[in-house]
Amino acid sequence: MRFIRDVWTVTRKDLLIETRTREIVLTTMFFALACVMVFAFGFVREGRPVQDAAAGILWIAIAFSGTLALGRAFERERQGETLRALLLAPIDRPALYLGKLLGILILLAAVELLVVPMVALMFQAPLFDYPLLMLGLLAAGTVGFAAVGTLFAAMLVRARSRDVMLPVLLYPLTVPVIIAGVRGTAALLQPEADQPMARMWLAMLLFFDVVFVTISLWTFEPVMTD
Amino acid sequence: MQKLFTPLLILVAAMFAYAPMMILDAPYESTMGLVQKIFYFHASLGMAMFLAAFASGIGSAVFLFSRRPWADHLAVAGAELTSIVGFLVLVTGPLWARKAWGVWWVWDPRLTSTLVMWMIFNAYLLLRRYGGPGSERLAAAVALFGMANVPFVYWSVNVWRTLHPKTSVIPTLVPGMRGAFWFCVVAFLLLTSLLIAMRTELEKRRQQLDELYLAAEE
C-alpha cells in the first residue's frame, strides 16, 4: 500500500509541475504534429497516402515525440538538481521508477489523443474502426517504449552528450515495440482488416512490456546507485 | 593464459593461411558457383559475433550486480569485437545475397536481428566513449537490454517470410564442404577468443594506468 502511495507521490509531483507550466505537453504535441506533416510529404503520391504509410507515420511520430518528452522530463530534474533529492527520498527505487514512468505515460497519452485523430484525418486511415484493439495496441506500445525510455533517460541525466545519447540508445532497444506496433496497426488498416493478426501483435506487445518493465525494475537500482 | 597466448596466435595465423586452400578444394555449389564460398567465412563470423556478444552481455550483467572490475573489462572487449565481427558479417552477407537473392538486403528475421544487435553494441561503445565518467554502468544496462532484445527481434520478424538459409543447412553440407566449414569456424572462434582476451587485458592495464595518474595527481 505504501508502495502505491509513493508511486503516486512521484507522479503527482511531475503532473503538478506540468499542469502549471504545460511546457512538455505543448512542445511535444506541436513536435508530433510537425513530424506527421513532414512525413506527409514523403508518403503521399498524387494526394493519396501510399499503402501502410499511416501505421508507420503514427508510430514514428509517437516514438520521436516520446524521446523528446523523456529528454525534457529528466532535463527538468537535472536543472533543478532534484534527481539527487528524489534518490535521497525515503522511498524504494522501483517506486521512484514507476512514478516517473506513470508521469511519462500520462504525458504521451495526451500527445496520442491529438496525434491519432490527426493521422486518421489526414491519411484517411480507419483508425477508429476497431477502437478497443487500436487502444490496446497504442497503450501496450507506449508502455513498452516508455519503460525502456524512462530507465535510460534517468540514467543519462548524469552523462555527457545526453541529448544525442538518448535516441542513439533508445531506438535500437525499442525496435521490437516499433515493429509490433506498426505491424499490428497496419493489419487493422488494411482494406480487409486482419483482426487475428492484430491480436497476435498485441499479445507480443504485452509480452515485450512484461519483459521490459521487469528488466528495467531490476536494473534501475544498481544503475542509479553510486 | 599469457604463456599460451603467443603459440595460439601463431596457430590461428597458420589456420588462416591454410583456410583458403581448404575452401578452394571444397566442391563448387551447383547453382551459386564461386560466390557460395563466402559462406565459409560468413557463417563462421556469425558464430564469432555471437560469442563476442555473449561475452559482453555476461560481463555486463556480472559488472552491474557485483561491480567486479574484470567483468567490465570483459564487457568492453566483447562489445568492440561484436562491432568489428558484426561489421564483417554485415559486409559478407550482402555479397552473397546479391548473387543468391538478387538484392543486397532484405528485411528478413536473421538480417534484421543481426543489424539490431550490431547497432546496440555500437550504441554501447558510443556511450562509453562519449558518456563521460560513470558511463560504464549505463553501458552495462545497454548491453543487458541488448542481449535480452535480440531473441525478440528475431522472433517478432519471424512472421515475415524468411529467405536466409536456416541453421539446418550445416548438418546437410556435402562431406567435401563440411571439413572446410568447421575448420573456418574453429579458426574464427579461436581468433575472436584470443582478441577478447587480449582486449580485456589491455582494458585492465588502461584502467590501472588511469588510477595511477589519479593517484600521482593527489
XYZ file of C-alpha atoms in Angstrom:
444
model
C 0.000 0.000 0.000
C 2.788 2.362 0.920
C 4.498 1.464 -2.332
C 1.485 2.594 -4.370
C 1.301 5.827 -2.403
C 4.999 6.505 -3.085
C 4.500 5.874 -6.810
C 1.587 8.276 -6.870
C 3.516 10.955 -4.932
C 6.260 10.963 -7.579
C 3.731 11.017 -10.440
C 1.671 13.751 -8.806
C 4.761 15.916 -8.388
C 5.514 15.642 -12.128
C 1.907 16.271 -13.126
C 1.664 19.289 -10.830
C 4.746 20.901 -12.396
C 3.427 20.070 -15.840
C -0.073 21.479 -15.288
C 1.488 24.723 -14.069
C 3.881 25.247 -16.978
C 2.415 22.935 -19.699
C 5.899 23.134 -21.225
C 6.443 19.494 -22.181
C 2.921 18.670 -23.279
C 2.579 21.694 -25.559
C 6.017 21.466 -27.176
C 5.741 17.699 -27.638
C 2.282 17.943 -29.194
C 3.488 20.553 -31.633
C 6.551 18.468 -32.453
C 4.364 15.399 -33.115
C 2.207 17.426 -35.495
C 5.299 18.719 -37.273
C 6.504 15.113 -37.623
C 3.232 13.997 -39.200
C 3.359 16.933 -41.583
C 6.936 16.230 -42.683
C 6.104 12.572 -43.312
C 3.091 13.588 -45.337
C 5.452 14.977 -47.978
C 7.371 11.714 -48.141
C 4.498 9.248 -48.237
C 1.762 10.859 -50.288
C 1.510 10.312 -54.051
C -0.879 12.486 -56.043
C -2.793 13.475 -52.938
C -3.287 9.882 -51.730
C -1.181 8.277 -48.976
C 0.806 5.212 -50.032
C -0.437 1.940 -48.582
C 0.579 1.150 -44.969
C 2.076 4.645 -44.579
C -0.375 5.736 -41.852
C 0.652 2.978 -39.409
C 4.337 3.793 -39.807
C 3.807 7.541 -39.550
C 1.701 7.181 -36.408
C 4.298 5.083 -34.599
C 7.275 7.133 -35.737
C 5.521 10.290 -34.530
C 4.895 8.614 -31.156
C 8.487 7.360 -30.872
C 10.022 10.713 -31.854
C 7.819 12.822 -29.613
C 8.242 10.260 -26.828
C 12.009 10.699 -26.981
C 11.576 14.453 -26.800
C 9.235 14.243 -23.806
C 11.553 11.826 -21.976
C 14.540 14.090 -22.528
C 12.704 17.174 -21.322
C 11.156 15.463 -18.281
C 14.578 14.489 -16.959
C 16.304 17.694 -18.082
C 13.980 19.461 -15.650
C 15.196 17.210 -12.826
C 18.779 17.930 -13.807
C 18.439 21.698 -13.944
C 16.857 21.836 -10.500
C 19.337 19.238 -9.148
C 16.196 17.487 -7.939
C 17.043 13.986 -9.129
C 19.539 13.717 -6.295
C 16.814 14.777 -3.883
C 14.465 12.172 -5.337
C 17.116 9.482 -4.958
C 17.665 10.541 -1.342
C 13.941 10.406 -0.569
C 12.981 7.531 1.734
C 11.169 5.552 -0.968
C 12.048 2.370 -2.837
C 13.906 2.797 -6.123
C 11.268 0.755 -8.007
C 8.586 3.132 -6.677
C 10.571 6.089 -7.989
C 10.964 4.420 -11.382
C 7.276 3.531 -11.645
C 6.249 7.023 -10.561
C 8.364 8.598 -13.282
C 7.112 6.056 -15.826
C 3.478 6.786 -14.971
C 4.086 10.529 -15.409
C 5.630 9.978 -18.851
C 2.773 7.666 -19.846
C 0.134 10.263 -18.957
C 2.051 12.851 -20.999
C 2.322 10.551 -24.003
C -1.352 9.626 -23.736
C -2.174 13.324 -24.041
C 0.045 13.571 -27.138
C -1.578 10.480 -28.671
C -5.048 11.955 -28.088
C -4.024 14.595 -30.592
C -1.836 12.612 -32.998
C -4.123 9.619 -33.585
C -7.110 11.653 -34.817
C -4.743 13.815 -36.883
C -3.281 10.780 -38.660
C -6.762 9.292 -39.125
C -7.955 12.545 -40.652
C -5.007 13.459 -42.834
C -4.216 9.984 -44.166
C -7.790 8.701 -44.470
C -6.844 5.872 -42.106
C -9.724 3.970 -40.457
C -8.044 4.054 -37.046
C -11.361 4.040 -35.170
C -12.975 1.010 -36.825
C -11.718 -1.321 -34.097
C -11.414 1.090 -31.169
C -10.607 -1.497 -28.487
C -7.872 -3.278 -30.436
C -6.363 0.041 -31.517
C -6.461 1.335 -27.947
C -4.779 -1.861 -26.758
C -2.019 -1.580 -29.359
C -1.401 2.081 -28.525
C -1.403 1.502 -24.758
C 0.829 -1.579 -24.876
C 3.216 0.005 -27.370
C 3.525 3.222 -25.383
C 4.180 1.310 -22.147
C 6.951 -0.719 -23.792
C 8.605 2.344 -25.313
C 8.304 4.459 -22.164
C 9.509 1.647 -19.863
C 12.879 1.456 -21.625
C 12.886 5.210 -22.216
C 12.375 6.148 -18.564
C 15.219 3.888 -17.452
C 17.671 5.277 -19.999
C 16.609 8.912 -19.676
C 17.089 8.634 -15.896
C 20.499 7.019 -16.348
C 21.647 9.609 -18.858
C 20.877 12.585 -16.610
C 24.434 12.487 -15.320
C 26.116 11.581 -18.615
C 27.732 13.928 -21.099
C 26.117 14.421 -24.561
C 22.851 13.089 -23.147
C 20.670 14.750 -25.818
C 22.236 12.637 -28.547
C 22.725 9.512 -26.476
C 19.031 9.066 -25.629
C 17.809 8.440 -29.199
C 21.022 6.573 -30.070
C 20.330 4.071 -27.284
C 16.558 4.105 -27.338
C 15.733 3.323 -30.971
C 17.773 0.125 -31.364
C 16.498 -1.097 -27.984
C 12.833 -0.398 -28.655
C 12.830 -1.824 -32.173
C 10.648 -4.810 -31.170
C 7.950 -2.449 -29.853
C 8.040 -0.348 -33.021
C 7.863 -3.449 -35.234
C 4.933 -4.915 -33.316
C 3.098 -1.571 -33.099
C 3.467 -0.775 -36.799
C 2.610 -4.310 -37.974
C -0.398 -4.565 -35.641
C -1.750 -1.172 -36.709
C -1.101 -1.953 -40.374
C -3.097 -5.194 -40.003
C -6.084 -3.150 -38.803
C -5.712 -0.535 -41.545
C -5.769 -2.973 -44.468
C -8.799 -2.781 -46.752
C -9.825 -6.122 -45.192
C -8.853 -5.681 -41.533
C -6.964 -8.687 -40.216
C -8.124 -8.907 -36.589
C -6.374 -12.176 -35.589
C -3.087 -10.729 -36.862
C -3.585 -7.528 -34.851
C -4.386 -9.605 -31.753
C -1.221 -11.622 -32.263
C 0.877 -8.431 -32.379
C -0.965 -7.084 -29.342
C -0.089 -10.256 -27.411
C 3.517 -9.815 -28.493
C 3.497 -6.180 -27.324
C 2.161 -7.233 -23.922
C 4.952 -9.766 -23.722
C 7.573 -7.098 -24.518
C 6.003 -4.859 -21.862
C 6.360 -7.513 -19.195
C 9.979 -8.208 -20.151
C 10.983 -4.548 -20.495
C 9.351 -3.428 -17.247
C 10.877 -6.379 -15.391
C 14.417 -5.741 -16.665
C 14.014 -2.001 -16.014
C 12.890 -2.506 -12.416
C 15.716 -4.961 -11.975
C 18.454 -2.677 -13.359
C 17.176 0.689 -12.063
C 18.577 0.153 -8.589
C 22.192 -0.829 -9.484
C 22.357 1.756 -12.269
C 21.119 4.676 -10.180
C 23.208 3.847 -7.089
C 26.665 5.384 -6.808
C 46.933 -17.840 -20.311
C 49.753 -15.417 -21.073
C 52.136 -18.230 -21.903
C 49.617 -19.865 -24.192
C 48.825 -16.640 -25.975
C 51.693 -16.443 -28.476
C 51.558 -20.130 -29.547
C 47.805 -19.861 -30.000
C 48.187 -16.709 -32.053
C 50.698 -18.468 -34.317
C 48.299 -21.409 -34.604
C 45.454 -19.108 -35.646
C 47.690 -17.366 -38.178
C 48.654 -20.763 -39.640
C 44.993 -21.795 -39.751
C 44.061 -18.645 -41.646
C 46.943 -19.195 -44.054
C 45.687 -22.714 -44.751
C 41.930 -21.921 -44.792
C 41.867 -20.543 -48.391
C 43.320 -23.809 -49.679
C 40.696 -25.879 -47.896
C 37.998 -23.591 -49.253
C 39.482 -23.879 -52.731
C 39.488 -27.669 -52.503
C 35.867 -27.831 -51.343
C 33.409 -28.653 -54.141
C 31.593 -25.903 -56.041
C 27.963 -25.432 -55.135
C 25.849 -26.219 -58.205
C 23.778 -23.016 -58.561
C 25.937 -20.374 -56.867
C 29.393 -21.328 -58.051
C 32.307 -19.344 -56.726
C 30.228 -16.838 -54.721
C 28.972 -19.610 -52.432
C 32.483 -19.829 -50.965
C 31.849 -16.611 -48.966
C 29.662 -18.826 -46.801
C 32.699 -20.425 -45.107
C 33.738 -17.095 -43.654
C 30.271 -15.554 -43.326
C 28.710 -18.269 -41.157
C 31.885 -18.619 -39.062
C 31.941 -14.864 -38.489
C 28.296 -15.030 -37.446
C 29.152 -17.579 -34.762
C 32.144 -15.493 -33.659
C 29.844 -12.464 -33.368
C 27.512 -14.359 -31.036
C 30.490 -15.411 -28.936
C 31.642 -11.789 -28.590
C 28.124 -10.538 -27.832
C 27.628 -13.156 -25.130
C 30.994 -12.262 -23.594
C 29.892 -8.626 -23.466
C 26.401 -9.377 -22.155
C 27.564 -11.738 -19.428
C 30.382 -9.368 -18.458
C 27.885 -6.502 -18.209
C 25.421 -8.460 -16.083
C 28.166 -9.508 -13.647
C 29.528 -5.955 -13.533
C 26.121 -4.384 -12.937
C 25.252 -6.565 -9.974
C 28.630 -7.259 -8.374
C 30.845 -4.360 -9.560
C 33.781 -6.648 -10.320
C 36.247 -4.674 -12.490
C 37.258 -7.696 -14.607
C 33.652 -8.086 -15.735
C 33.663 -4.527 -17.062
C 36.904 -5.172 -18.945
C 35.383 -8.286 -20.492
C 32.232 -6.356 -21.439
C 34.202 -3.681 -23.326
C 36.295 -6.294 -25.114
C 33.201 -8.245 -26.143
C 31.384 -5.145 -27.353
C 34.294 -3.971 -29.506
C 34.627 -7.365 -31.115
C 30.883 -7.614 -31.684
C 31.151 -4.329 -33.540
C 34.099 -5.427 -35.695
C 32.996 -9.007 -36.374
C 29.408 -7.860 -36.854
C 30.574 -5.385 -39.483
C 32.299 -8.213 -41.364
C 29.128 -10.349 -41.115
C 27.074 -7.478 -42.485
C 29.525 -6.987 -45.376
C 29.979 -10.630 -46.359
C 26.239 -11.337 -46.124
C 25.090 -8.870 -48.817
C 27.892 -10.041 -51.155
C 26.321 -13.490 -51.003
C 22.748 -12.171 -51.074
C 23.313 -10.148 -54.264
C 24.052 -13.369 -56.123
C 21.598 -15.674 -54.293
C 18.563 -13.395 -53.931
C 19.343 -10.658 -56.469
C 19.246 -7.912 -53.809
C 21.823 -6.680 -51.326
C 19.473 -6.600 -48.363
C 16.061 -7.944 -47.361
C 14.238 -7.343 -44.071
C 14.395 -10.942 -43.056
C 14.463 -12.119 -39.379
C 18.093 -13.126 -39.413
C 19.273 -9.966 -41.132
C 17.140 -7.618 -39.052
C 18.146 -9.124 -35.729
C 21.825 -9.112 -36.689
C 21.610 -5.452 -37.661
C 19.783 -4.533 -34.439
C 22.302 -6.426 -32.332
C 25.198 -4.737 -34.114
C 23.588 -1.319 -33.578
C 23.015 -1.968 -29.876
C 26.652 -2.838 -29.298
C 27.752 0.200 -31.301
C 25.464 2.326 -29.110
C 27.210 0.712 -26.127
C 30.606 1.789 -27.467
C 29.379 5.303 -28.283
C 28.010 5.670 -24.769
C 31.272 4.517 -23.213
C 33.324 6.855 -25.339
C 31.193 9.993 -25.114
C 29.140 9.404 -21.967
C 31.723 10.835 -19.583
C 32.524 9.497 -16.113
C 30.240 6.810 -14.722
C 29.096 5.654 -18.155
C 30.360 2.067 -17.575
C 27.267 1.207 -15.557
C 24.901 2.870 -18.003
C 26.605 0.981 -20.823
C 26.263 -2.275 -18.885
C 22.491 -1.749 -18.785
C 22.516 -1.192 -22.557
C 24.360 -4.471 -23.137
C 21.964 -6.292 -20.814
C 18.955 -4.933 -22.688
C 20.686 -5.675 -25.965
C 21.123 -9.311 -25.038
C 17.504 -9.621 -23.947
C 16.308 -7.822 -27.050
C 17.806 -9.875 -29.814
C 15.723 -13.055 -29.367
C 12.568 -10.925 -29.504
C 13.563 -9.048 -32.603
C 14.360 -12.381 -34.188
C 11.058 -13.806 -33.085
C 8.967 -10.763 -33.947
C 10.177 -10.597 -37.530
C 9.784 -14.342 -37.887
C 6.244 -13.671 -39.035
C 7.677 -12.268 -42.250
C 8.707 -14.721 -44.911
C 12.294 -15.709 -44.429
C 14.959 -16.048 -47.108
C 18.097 -16.600 -45.093
C 19.205 -20.267 -45.052
C 18.296 -21.998 -41.804
C 20.915 -23.347 -39.414
C 19.792 -26.792 -40.569
C 21.869 -26.392 -43.755
C 25.042 -27.057 -41.762
C 24.435 -30.760 -40.923
C 23.333 -31.325 -44.526
C 26.534 -29.942 -46.073
C 28.195 -32.319 -48.526
C 31.229 -34.021 -46.931
C 33.724 -32.034 -49.015
C 32.351 -28.754 -47.696
C 31.971 -29.894 -44.113
C 35.681 -30.135 -43.323
C 36.465 -26.678 -44.689
C 33.474 -25.160 -42.889
C 34.295 -26.473 -39.420
C 37.943 -25.571 -39.934
C 36.901 -21.950 -40.550
C 34.517 -21.981 -37.572
C 37.274 -23.157 -35.232
C 39.719 -20.607 -36.662
C 37.327 -17.684 -36.227
C 36.156 -18.710 -32.748
C 39.757 -19.108 -31.625
C 40.774 -15.780 -33.130
C 37.809 -13.997 -31.512
C 38.517 -15.559 -28.109
C 42.153 -14.523 -28.333
C 41.251 -10.979 -29.323
C 38.720 -10.763 -26.478
C 41.358 -11.984 -24.015
C 43.890 -9.520 -25.372
C 41.474 -6.584 -25.283
C 40.332 -7.497 -21.752
C 43.950 -7.407 -20.593
C 44.531 -4.114 -22.401
C 41.458 -2.570 -20.764
C 42.651 -3.754 -17.356
C 46.024 -2.081 -17.863
C 44.399 1.068 -19.234
C 42.245 1.419 -16.119
C 45.225 0.699 -13.863
C 47.122 3.461 -15.643
C 44.183 5.853 -15.143
C 44.164 5.066 -11.446
C 47.925 5.642 -11.225
C 47.562 9.012 -12.921
C 44.862 9.987 -10.435
C 46.988 8.781 -7.514
C 50.009 10.709 -8.797
C 47.988 13.905 -9.075
C 46.768 13.739 -5.499
